[in-house]
mmCIF file of C-alpha atoms in Angstrom:
data_model
loop_
_atom_site.group_PDB
_atom_site.id
_atom_site.type_symbol
_atom_site.label_atom_id
_atom_site.label_comp_id
_atom_site.label_asym_id
_atom_site.label_seq_id
_atom_site.Cartn_x
_atom_site.Cartn_y
_atom_site.Cartn_z
ATOM 1 C CA MET L 1 -0.023 -0.014 0.012
ATOM 2 C CA ARG L 2 2.798 2.408 0.847
ATOM 3 C CA ARG L 3 4.453 1.673 -2.581
ATOM 4 C CA ASP L 4 1.214 2.318 -4.426
ATOM 5 C CA LEU L 5 0.622 5.479 -2.499
ATOM 6 C CA CYS L 6 4.131 6.746 -3.443
ATOM 7 C CA ASP L 7 3.464 5.914 -7.052
ATOM 8 C CA GLY L 8 0.078 7.569 -6.978
ATOM 9 C CA VAL L 9 1.501 10.877 -5.710
ATOM 10 C CA GLY L 10 4.274 10.799 -8.306
ATOM 11 C CA ILE L 11 1.755 10.200 -11.155
ATOM 12 C CA ALA L 12 -0.557 12.933 -9.801
ATOM 13 C CA ARG L 13 2.349 15.383 -9.894
ATOM 14 C CA LEU L 14 3.353 14.278 -13.362
ATOM 15 C CA LEU L 15 -0.224 14.975 -14.578
ATOM 16 C CA ASN L 16 -0.709 18.058 -12.474
ATOM 17 C CA ALA L 17 -3.784 16.446 -11.101
ATOM 18 C CA THR L 18 -5.639 16.488 -7.765
ATOM 19 C CA LEU L 19 -5.296 13.220 -5.797
ATOM 20 C CA VAL L 20 -8.435 12.010 -4.159
ATOM 21 C CA LEU L 21 -7.730 10.406 -0.846
ATOM 22 C CA PRO L 22 -6.885 6.863 -1.830
ATOM 23 C CA LYS L 23 -9.121 3.833 -1.086
ATOM 24 C CA PHE L 24 -7.581 0.516 -0.267
ATOM 25 C CA GLU L 25 -8.545 -2.639 -2.090
ATOM 26 C CA VAL L 26 -7.201 -5.073 0.505
ATOM 27 C CA ALA L 27 -9.737 -7.893 0.250
ATOM 28 C CA ALA L 28 -7.390 -9.878 -1.978
ATOM 29 C CA TYR L 29 -4.824 -9.953 0.779
ATOM 30 C CA TRP L 30 -6.767 -10.058 4.072
ATOM 31 C CA ASN L 31 -10.351 -10.627 3.188
ATOM 32 C CA GLU L 32 -11.405 -7.283 4.690
ATOM 33 C CA SER L 33 -12.050 -3.668 3.854
ATOM 34 C CA SER L 34 -10.599 -0.646 5.596
ATOM 35 C CA GLY L 35 -9.841 2.955 4.736
ATOM 36 C CA PHE L 36 -6.889 5.239 4.571
ATOM 37 C CA ALA L 37 -7.800 6.844 7.880
ATOM 38 C CA ASP L 38 -7.750 3.430 9.602
ATOM 39 C CA VAL L 39 -3.983 3.190 9.090
ATOM 40 C CA PHE L 40 -2.585 6.720 8.248
ATOM 41 C CA ASP L 41 -2.999 10.243 9.632
ATOM 42 C CA VAL L 42 -5.130 11.977 7.007
ATOM 43 C CA ASP L 43 -4.551 15.604 7.967
ATOM 44 C CA TYR L 44 -0.774 15.036 8.310
ATOM 45 C CA PHE L 45 -0.714 13.436 4.914
ATOM 46 C CA ILE L 46 -2.537 16.368 3.336
ATOM 47 C CA GLY L 47 -0.300 18.928 5.101
ATOM 48 C CA GLN L 48 2.866 17.191 4.006
ATOM 49 C CA MET L 49 1.634 17.094 0.360
ATOM 50 C CA ASN L 50 1.099 20.860 0.393
ATOM 51 C CA GLY L 51 3.184 22.421 -2.375
ATOM 52 C CA TYR L 52 3.689 19.104 -4.076
ATOM 53 C CA VAL L 53 0.218 17.667 -4.822
ATOM 54 C CA LYS L 54 -3.284 18.875 -4.026
ATOM 55 C CA VAL L 55 -5.119 16.222 -2.023
ATOM 56 C CA ALA L 56 -8.971 16.101 -1.795
ATOM 57 C CA LYS L 57 -10.662 14.150 0.962
ATOM 58 C CA GLU L 58 -13.765 13.718 -1.194
ATOM 59 C CA LEU L 59 -14.813 14.201 -4.738
ATOM 60 C CA PRO L 60 -16.644 17.386 -5.652
ATOM 61 C CA PRO L 61 -20.406 17.087 -5.911
ATOM 62 C CA GLU L 62 -20.495 17.061 -9.717
ATOM 63 C CA LEU L 63 -18.230 14.038 -9.794
ATOM 64 C CA ALA L 64 -19.279 12.243 -6.619
ATOM 65 C CA SER L 65 -22.051 10.050 -8.315
ATOM 66 C CA LYS L 66 -19.854 9.120 -11.307
ATOM 67 C CA GLU L 67 -17.688 6.073 -11.653
ATOM 68 C CA PRO L 68 -14.097 6.948 -12.606
ATOM 69 C CA TYR L 69 -12.728 6.081 -16.028
ATOM 70 C CA HIS L 70 -10.195 3.377 -15.424
ATOM 71 C CA VAL L 71 -6.793 3.501 -16.976
ATOM 72 C CA ASP L 72 -4.435 0.510 -16.727
ATOM 73 C CA CYS L 73 -0.968 1.767 -15.962
ATOM 74 C CA SER L 74 0.548 -1.666 -15.291
ATOM 75 C CA LYS L 75 2.809 -1.532 -18.349
ATOM 76 C CA ARG L 76 3.522 2.167 -18.600
ATOM 77 C CA LYS L 77 7.006 3.429 -17.794
ATOM 78 C CA GLY L 78 8.389 6.930 -17.335
ATOM 79 C CA GLN L 79 6.858 10.415 -17.729
ATOM 80 C CA PHE L 80 6.155 10.377 -21.427
ATOM 81 C CA ASP L 81 3.788 7.354 -21.213
ATOM 82 C CA TYR L 82 1.752 9.073 -18.542
ATOM 83 C CA ILE L 83 1.742 12.475 -20.276
ATOM 84 C CA GLU L 84 1.000 11.135 -23.739
ATOM 85 C CA SER L 85 -1.272 8.219 -22.813
ATOM 86 C CA VAL L 86 -2.965 9.008 -19.538
ATOM 87 C CA LEU L 87 -3.245 12.852 -19.536
ATOM 88 C CA PRO L 88 -5.760 12.816 -22.536
ATOM 89 C CA SER L 89 -8.052 10.548 -20.595
ATOM 90 C CA LEU L 90 -7.780 12.718 -17.566
ATOM 91 C CA LEU L 91 -8.598 15.855 -19.574
ATOM 92 C CA GLU L 92 -11.490 14.088 -21.294
ATOM 93 C CA HIS L 93 -13.112 12.391 -18.316
ATOM 94 C CA HIS L 94 -11.909 14.746 -15.481
ATOM 95 C CA TYR L 95 -11.941 11.811 -13.082
ATOM 96 C CA ILE L 96 -9.817 8.687 -13.567
ATOM 97 C CA SER L 97 -8.577 5.709 -11.516
ATOM 98 C CA ILE L 98 -5.375 3.937 -12.299
ATOM 99 C CA THR L 99 -3.841 0.546 -11.842
ATOM 100 C CA PRO L 100 -0.436 0.998 -10.168
ATOM 101 C CA ALA L 101 2.487 0.098 -12.331
ATOM 102 C CA MET L 102 4.656 -2.776 -10.967
ATOM 103 C CA SER L 103 7.776 -1.853 -12.978
ATOM 104 C CA GLN L 104 7.760 1.903 -12.566
ATOM 105 C CA ARG L 105 10.880 3.626 -13.801
ATOM 106 C CA ARG L 106 11.053 6.379 -11.165
ATOM 107 C CA ASP L 107 14.549 7.329 -12.274
ATOM 108 C CA ARG L 108 12.975 8.755 -15.427
ATOM 109 C CA TYR L 109 10.694 11.118 -13.514
ATOM 110 C CA PRO L 110 11.433 14.782 -13.860
ATOM 111 C CA GLN L 111 12.878 16.379 -10.636
ATOM 112 C CA TYR L 112 9.583 17.878 -9.531
ATOM 113 C CA ALA L 113 7.802 14.443 -9.715
ATOM 114 C CA LYS L 114 10.733 12.777 -7.899
ATOM 115 C CA ALA L 115 10.414 15.393 -5.195
ATOM 116 C CA ALA L 116 6.741 14.694 -4.693
ATOM 117 C CA LEU L 117 7.231 10.931 -4.753
ATOM 118 C CA CYS L 118 10.072 11.160 -2.199
ATOM 119 C CA GLN L 119 8.196 13.570 -0.011
ATOM 120 C CA VAL L 120 5.339 11.104 0.485
ATOM 121 C CA CYS L 121 7.673 8.073 0.780
ATOM 122 C CA TYR L 122 9.775 9.457 3.468
ATOM 123 C CA ASN L 123 7.788 12.253 5.067
ATOM 124 C CA GLY L 124 4.153 12.212 4.151
ATOM 125 C CA LEU L 125 2.894 8.998 5.699
ATOM 126 C CA ARG L 126 2.461 8.837 9.424
ATOM 127 C CA LEU L 127 0.426 6.242 11.149
ATOM 128 C CA ALA L 128 -2.988 7.219 12.572
ATOM 129 C CA LYS L 129 -2.675 8.220 16.238
ATOM 130 C CA PRO L 130 -4.173 5.081 17.764
ATOM 131 C CA VAL L 131 -2.116 2.785 15.545
ATOM 132 C CA GLU L 132 1.033 4.771 16.289
ATOM 133 C CA LYS L 133 0.381 4.614 20.069
ATOM 134 C CA LYS L 134 -0.005 0.858 19.904
ATOM 135 C CA ALA L 135 3.102 0.646 17.762
ATOM 136 C CA ARG L 136 5.181 2.688 20.245
ATOM 137 C CA GLU L 137 3.952 0.475 23.146
ATOM 138 C CA LEU L 138 4.958 -2.550 21.136
ATOM 139 C CA LEU L 139 8.416 -1.145 20.348
ATOM 140 C CA GLU L 140 8.966 -0.312 24.005
ATOM 141 C CA ALA L 141 8.021 -3.736 25.255
ATOM 142 C CA ILE L 142 10.485 -5.682 23.002
ATOM 143 C CA PRO L 143 13.661 -6.599 24.829
ATOM 144 C CA LYS L 144 16.683 -4.536 23.571
ATOM 145 C CA PRO L 145 18.764 -4.701 21.520
ATOM 146 C CA PHE L 146 16.768 -6.797 19.002
ATOM 147 C CA LEU L 147 16.711 -7.940 15.439
ATOM 148 C CA SER L 148 13.548 -7.711 13.360
ATOM 149 C CA LEU L 149 13.211 -10.713 11.084
ATOM 150 C CA HIS L 150 10.711 -10.616 8.161
ATOM 151 C CA LEU L 151 10.239 -14.277 7.552
ATOM 152 C CA ARG L 152 8.069 -15.382 4.627
ATOM 153 C CA PHE L 153 6.924 -19.000 4.517
ATOM 154 C CA GLU L 154 3.130 -18.886 4.320
ATOM 155 C CA PRO L 155 1.090 -21.486 2.322
ATOM 156 C CA ASP L 156 -0.032 -19.003 -0.372
ATOM 157 C CA MET L 157 3.530 -17.747 -0.856
ATOM 158 C CA VAL L 158 4.995 -21.177 -1.171
ATOM 159 C CA ALA L 159 2.160 -22.216 -3.534
ATOM 160 C CA TYR L 160 2.746 -19.058 -5.728
ATOM 161 C CA SER L 161 6.472 -19.692 -5.881
ATOM 162 C CA GLN L 162 5.796 -23.116 -7.521
ATOM 163 C CA CYS L 163 8.560 -24.638 -5.459
ATOM 164 C CA GLU L 164 8.486 -28.075 -3.840
ATOM 165 C CA TYR L 165 10.018 -28.823 -0.394
ATOM 166 C CA LYS L 166 11.051 -32.070 1.162
ATOM 167 C CA GLY L 167 10.611 -32.715 4.866
ATOM 168 C CA LEU L 168 7.555 -30.557 5.451
ATOM 169 C CA SER L 169 4.875 -31.628 7.910
ATOM 170 C CA PRO L 170 1.560 -33.110 6.588
ATOM 171 C CA THR L 171 -0.215 -30.062 7.973
ATOM 172 C CA SER L 172 2.038 -27.731 5.920
ATOM 173 C CA LEU L 173 1.792 -29.819 2.792
ATOM 174 C CA GLU L 174 -2.076 -29.854 3.099
ATOM 175 C CA ALA L 175 -2.199 -26.094 3.474
ATOM 176 C CA ILE L 176 0.005 -25.555 0.499
ATOM 177 C CA GLU L 177 -2.104 -27.819 -1.670
ATOM 178 C CA GLU L 178 -5.267 -26.037 -0.632
ATOM 179 C CA THR L 179 -3.923 -22.749 -1.962
ATOM 180 C CA ARG L 180 -1.862 -24.008 -4.952
ATOM 181 C CA GLY L 181 -4.778 -24.128 -7.517
ATOM 182 C CA ASP L 182 -3.361 -24.312 -11.088
ATOM 183 C CA ARG L 183 0.227 -23.359 -10.004
ATOM 184 C CA LYS L 184 1.763 -26.768 -10.014
ATOM 185 C CA PRO L 185 5.344 -27.056 -8.730
ATOM 186 C CA TRP L 186 8.245 -27.304 -11.105
ATOM 187 C CA THR L 187 9.851 -30.735 -11.343
ATOM 188 C CA GLY L 188 13.177 -32.224 -12.590
ATOM 189 C CA GLU L 189 15.644 -29.911 -14.302
ATOM 190 C CA LEU L 190 13.165 -26.966 -14.332
ATOM 191 C CA ALA L 191 12.802 -27.138 -10.600
ATOM 192 C CA GLU L 192 16.591 -26.929 -10.214
ATOM 193 C CA ILE L 193 16.854 -23.959 -12.546
ATOM 194 C CA TRP L 194 14.005 -22.176 -10.737
ATOM 195 C CA ARG L 195 15.511 -22.660 -7.383
ATOM 196 C CA LYS L 196 18.939 -21.588 -8.471
ATOM 197 C CA ARG L 197 17.360 -18.397 -9.669
ATOM 198 C CA GLY L 198 16.365 -17.630 -6.091
ATOM 199 C CA LYS L 199 12.700 -18.066 -6.651
ATOM 200 C CA CYS L 200 12.078 -20.340 -3.691
ATOM 201 C CA PRO L 201 11.349 -18.876 -0.266
ATOM 202 C CA LEU L 202 13.677 -19.894 2.503
ATOM 203 C CA THR L 203 12.205 -22.237 5.101
ATOM 204 C CA PRO L 204 12.482 -21.250 8.748
ATOM 205 C CA ARG L 205 15.024 -24.084 9.219
ATOM 206 C CA GLU L 206 17.110 -22.768 6.320
ATOM 207 C CA THR L 207 16.956 -19.292 7.762
ATOM 208 C CA ALA L 208 18.261 -20.584 11.091
ATOM 209 C CA LEU L 209 21.044 -22.311 9.302
ATOM 210 C CA ILE L 210 22.119 -18.999 7.534
ATOM 211 C CA PHE L 211 21.876 -17.157 10.838
ATOM 212 C CA GLN L 212 24.273 -19.619 12.385
ATOM 213 C CA ALA L 213 26.643 -19.358 9.452
ATOM 214 C CA LEU L 214 26.705 -15.616 9.976
ATOM 215 C CA HIS L 215 27.594 -16.170 13.668
ATOM 216 C CA ILE L 216 24.360 -14.521 14.933
ATOM 217 C CA PRO L 217 24.066 -15.683 18.562
ATOM 218 C CA THR L 218 21.232 -18.121 19.285
ATOM 219 C CA ASN L 219 20.216 -15.961 22.306
ATOM 220 C CA THR L 220 19.606 -12.862 20.139
ATOM 221 C CA ASN L 221 16.307 -11.090 20.843
ATOM 222 C CA ILE L 222 14.288 -11.523 17.625
ATOM 223 C CA TYR L 223 11.061 -9.850 16.739
ATOM 224 C CA LEU L 224 9.287 -11.932 14.112
ATOM 225 C CA ALA L 225 7.518 -9.566 11.652
ATOM 226 C CA ALA L 226 5.288 -12.002 9.947
ATOM 227 C CA GLY L 227 1.605 -12.552 9.161
ATOM 228 C CA ASP L 228 -0.704 -15.292 10.255
ATOM 229 C CA GLY L 229 -0.177 -18.807 8.889
ATOM 230 C CA LEU L 230 3.587 -18.974 8.953
ATOM 231 C CA MET L 231 4.623 -22.634 8.520
ATOM 232 C CA GLU L 232 7.357 -24.726 10.006
ATOM 233 C CA LEU L 233 8.354 -22.057 12.500
ATOM 234 C CA GLU L 234 9.686 -24.579 14.932
ATOM 235 C CA GLY L 235 12.570 -25.055 12.516
ATOM 236 C CA PHE L 236 13.719 -21.587 13.562
ATOM 237 C CA THR L 237 12.549 -21.296 17.103
ATOM 238 C CA SER L 238 14.169 -24.627 18.087
ATOM 239 C CA VAL L 239 17.511 -22.942 17.500
ATOM 240 C CA TYR L 240 16.738 -19.270 18.183
ATOM 241 C CA THR L 241 14.617 -19.320 21.330
ATOM 242 C CA ASN L 242 14.284 -15.614 22.154
ATOM 243 C CA VAL L 243 11.599 -14.942 19.490
ATOM 244 C CA VAL L 244 8.612 -12.657 20.091
ATOM 245 C CA THR L 245 5.751 -11.517 17.924
ATOM 246 C CA LYS L 246 2.945 -9.017 18.094
ATOM 247 C CA SER L 247 0.752 -11.385 19.906
ATOM 248 C CA SER L 248 3.451 -11.733 22.604
ATOM 249 C CA PHE L 249 2.595 -8.184 23.910
ATOM 250 C CA LEU L 250 -0.859 -7.306 22.564
ATOM 251 C CA THR L 251 -3.995 -8.313 24.451
ATOM 252 C CA SER L 252 -6.199 -10.831 22.762
ATOM 253 C CA ASP L 253 -8.911 -8.186 22.382
ATOM 254 C CA ASP L 254 -6.474 -5.756 20.713
ATOM 255 C CA PHE L 255 -5.137 -8.444 18.358
ATOM 256 C CA SER L 256 -8.531 -9.819 17.340
ATOM 257 C CA SER L 257 -9.971 -6.333 16.719
ATOM 258 C CA MET L 258 -7.147 -5.300 14.404
ATOM 259 C CA HIS L 259 -7.370 -5.251 10.562
ATOM 260 C CA GLY L 260 -4.696 -7.225 8.740
ATOM 261 C CA ASN L 261 -3.216 -3.999 7.404
ATOM 262 C CA THR L 262 -3.066 -2.495 10.925
ATOM 263 C CA LYS L 263 -1.082 -5.564 12.021
ATOM 264 C CA ALA L 264 1.216 -5.099 9.022
ATOM 265 C CA ALA L 265 1.719 -1.448 9.996
ATOM 266 C CA LEU L 266 2.870 -2.515 13.484
ATOM 267 C CA ASP L 267 5.438 -4.829 11.874
ATOM 268 C CA TYR L 268 6.633 -2.047 9.577
ATOM 269 C CA TYR L 269 6.948 0.390 12.450
ATOM 270 C CA VAL L 270 8.916 -2.010 14.597
ATOM 271 C CA SER L 271 11.120 -3.035 11.728
ATOM 272 C CA ILE L 272 12.175 0.513 10.795
ATOM 273 C CA ASN L 273 13.055 1.178 14.311
ATOM 274 C CA SER L 274 14.772 -2.093 15.126
ATOM 275 C CA ASP L 275 18.543 -2.354 15.863
ATOM 276 C CA TYR L 276 18.865 -4.826 12.912
ATOM 277 C CA TYR L 277 16.616 -5.866 10.130
ATOM 278 C CA VAL L 278 16.893 -9.122 8.220
ATOM 279 C CA ALA L 279 14.593 -10.291 5.428
ATOM 280 C CA THR L 280 14.349 -13.721 3.840
ATOM 281 C CA PHE L 281 12.655 -12.353 0.742
ATOM 282 C CA PHE L 282 12.847 -9.113 -1.293
ATOM 283 C CA GLY L 283 9.130 -7.918 -1.344
ATOM 284 C CA ASN L 284 7.469 -4.600 -1.146
ATOM 285 C CA MET L 285 7.730 -4.315 2.633
ATOM 286 C CA ASP L 286 11.417 -5.189 2.627
ATOM 287 C CA LYS L 287 12.078 -2.504 0.000
ATOM 288 C CA MET L 288 10.190 0.110 1.893
ATOM 289 C CA VAL L 289 11.687 -0.815 5.232
ATOM 290 C CA ALA L 290 15.261 -0.796 3.789
ATOM 291 C CA ALA L 291 14.654 2.552 2.184
ATOM 292 C CA MET L 292 13.306 4.160 5.341
ATOM 293 C CA ARG L 293 16.053 2.657 7.462
ATOM 294 C CA ALA L 294 18.672 4.019 5.154
ATOM 295 C CA PHE L 295 16.994 7.462 5.129
ATOM 296 C CA ASN L 296 17.009 7.442 8.957
ATOM 297 C CA GLY L 297 20.601 6.247 9.160
ATOM 298 C CA LYS L 298 19.728 2.750 10.353
ATOM 299 C CA GLN L 299 21.726 0.743 7.817
ATOM 300 C CA ARG L 300 22.053 -2.536 9.636
ATOM 301 C CA THR L 301 19.902 -4.171 7.082
ATOM 302 C CA LEU L 302 20.442 -7.541 5.456
ATOM 303 C CA PHE L 303 18.740 -9.623 2.733
ATOM 304 C CA LEU L 304 19.491 -13.273 2.832
ATOM 305 C CA SER L 305 20.442 -14.766 -0.542
ATOM 306 C CA ARG L 306 17.980 -17.507 -1.598
ATOM 307 C CA ARG L 307 19.963 -17.898 -4.863
ATOM 308 C CA ALA L 308 23.273 -18.590 -3.123
ATOM 309 C CA PHE L 309 21.725 -21.071 -0.667
ATOM 310 C CA ALA L 310 20.242 -22.986 -3.569
ATOM 311 C CA GLU L 311 23.514 -23.095 -5.494
ATOM 312 C CA PHE L 312 25.458 -24.354 -2.476
ATOM 313 C CA THR L 313 23.044 -27.033 -1.532
ATOM 314 C CA TYR L 314 22.807 -28.288 -5.142
ATOM 315 C CA LYS L 315 26.539 -28.577 -5.177
ATOM 316 C CA GLY L 316 26.295 -30.785 -2.120
ATOM 317 C CA LEU L 317 27.941 -28.420 0.277
ATOM 318 C CA GLU L 318 27.102 -29.091 3.993
ATOM 319 C CA GLY L 319 28.302 -28.560 7.532
ATOM 320 C CA LYS L 320 31.365 -26.389 7.865
ATOM 321 C CA GLU L 321 31.837 -26.034 4.168
ATOM 322 C CA LEU L 322 28.390 -24.771 3.626
ATOM 323 C CA ASN L 323 28.669 -22.315 6.555
ATOM 324 C CA GLN L 324 31.862 -20.846 5.170
ATOM 325 C CA ALA L 325 30.313 -20.437 1.741
ATOM 326 C CA LEU L 326 27.213 -18.728 3.192
ATOM 327 C CA TRP L 327 29.453 -16.393 5.298
ATOM 328 C CA LYS L 328 31.544 -15.408 2.313
ATOM 329 C CA THR L 329 28.360 -14.622 0.294
ATOM 330 C CA HIS L 330 26.856 -12.428 3.025
ATOM 331 C CA ARG L 331 30.065 -11.214 4.578
ATOM 332 C CA ASP L 332 30.382 -7.684 2.976
ATOM 333 C CA ASP L 333 26.671 -6.776 3.515
ATOM 334 C CA PHE L 334 26.693 -8.245 6.977
ATOM 335 C CA ALA L 335 29.977 -6.639 8.146
ATOM 336 C CA MET L 336 29.068 -3.179 6.590
ATOM 337 C CA GLY L 337 25.558 -3.420 7.951
ATOM 338 C CA ARG L 338 23.491 -2.687 4.877
ATOM 339 C CA GLY L 339 21.446 -4.694 2.468
ATOM 340 C CA SER L 340 22.550 -5.187 -1.057
ATOM 341 C CA ALA L 341 19.086 -3.964 -2.333
ATOM 342 C CA LEU L 342 19.463 -0.431 -0.999
ATOM 343 C CA SER L 343 20.390 0.853 -4.443
ATOM 344 C CA ASP L 344 17.041 -0.224 -5.766
ATOM 345 C CA CYS L 345 15.030 1.740 -3.285
ATOM 346 C CA PHE L 346 12.614 4.299 -4.518
ATOM 347 C CA CYS L 347 14.722 7.450 -4.040
ATOM 348 C CA GLU L 348 18.390 8.059 -3.952
ATOM 349 C CA PHE L 349 18.562 11.382 -2.222
ATOM 350 C CA LYS L 350 17.348 12.834 1.043
ATOM 351 C CA LEU L 351 15.141 15.842 1.100
#
């Protein structure tokens, strides 16, 4: 959501358009519906956008009853596509909605659009006061110093990756099959190629193995930034025992009453303020967390290499030899304290 909001502001600035307060379509992720104000501070957002993009809380009366003209921006790149292809639709219909572009070339934005995009990414989004209060309480309760681990091994993610794993419990295998649908796992040589490309999520057990190769003490305080349904977690917690989650500190009433995106916001807040951040995948949250941590001078950020782990295990490396290979792969990023993906973050300058 944060990524799409950043893109939306950048596009609005490109088109010199007014941005209507965004609505979230989150049902696809959490089977729920919630608004911008449930997560973010609306007035703060509008104030921070002043001078960059005009933001309207609601549509004017003459447009309120109309459906927006939808423009698919998923394949559009750079300012010229938007100016030449999207602006005519905006001028004709006066009210459009857009599908966020997944491969947006922000480096091609003119400086004024980059400034708007960076302003919202780094300064424009503050959690709504009740959510921020709960996030602060959570952060204060976690034993210090601590490492925030974004571990991704949920049934839908594994099914989507089309990867097959040996040694999973019957419960995990059943959950994966229930969500797999038409996405059958690769087999034979194709499975090996796919895994060597780094397409397969690390299991919790594999994550613990890499942690040990990096000499991360097993008594490290670890906050697990993860959603519901994480599988095979005992493969990690049997080695690293000081692991806490949101539910460790929130009351059952607080936890059950929260939207899924509110829970994700708590994980995001804790992760950008943690002493260390480690991610087993390179998803949208990881990119945004790494960018914000770099912006705030917290560069102890590391992305574990799925590709390297697959290559080493296919070569038959194990034990001390595998540990040494994993250490050499991650050594520079781990020692220097910054993730290799920081150069891919949304903005390369600080306002």
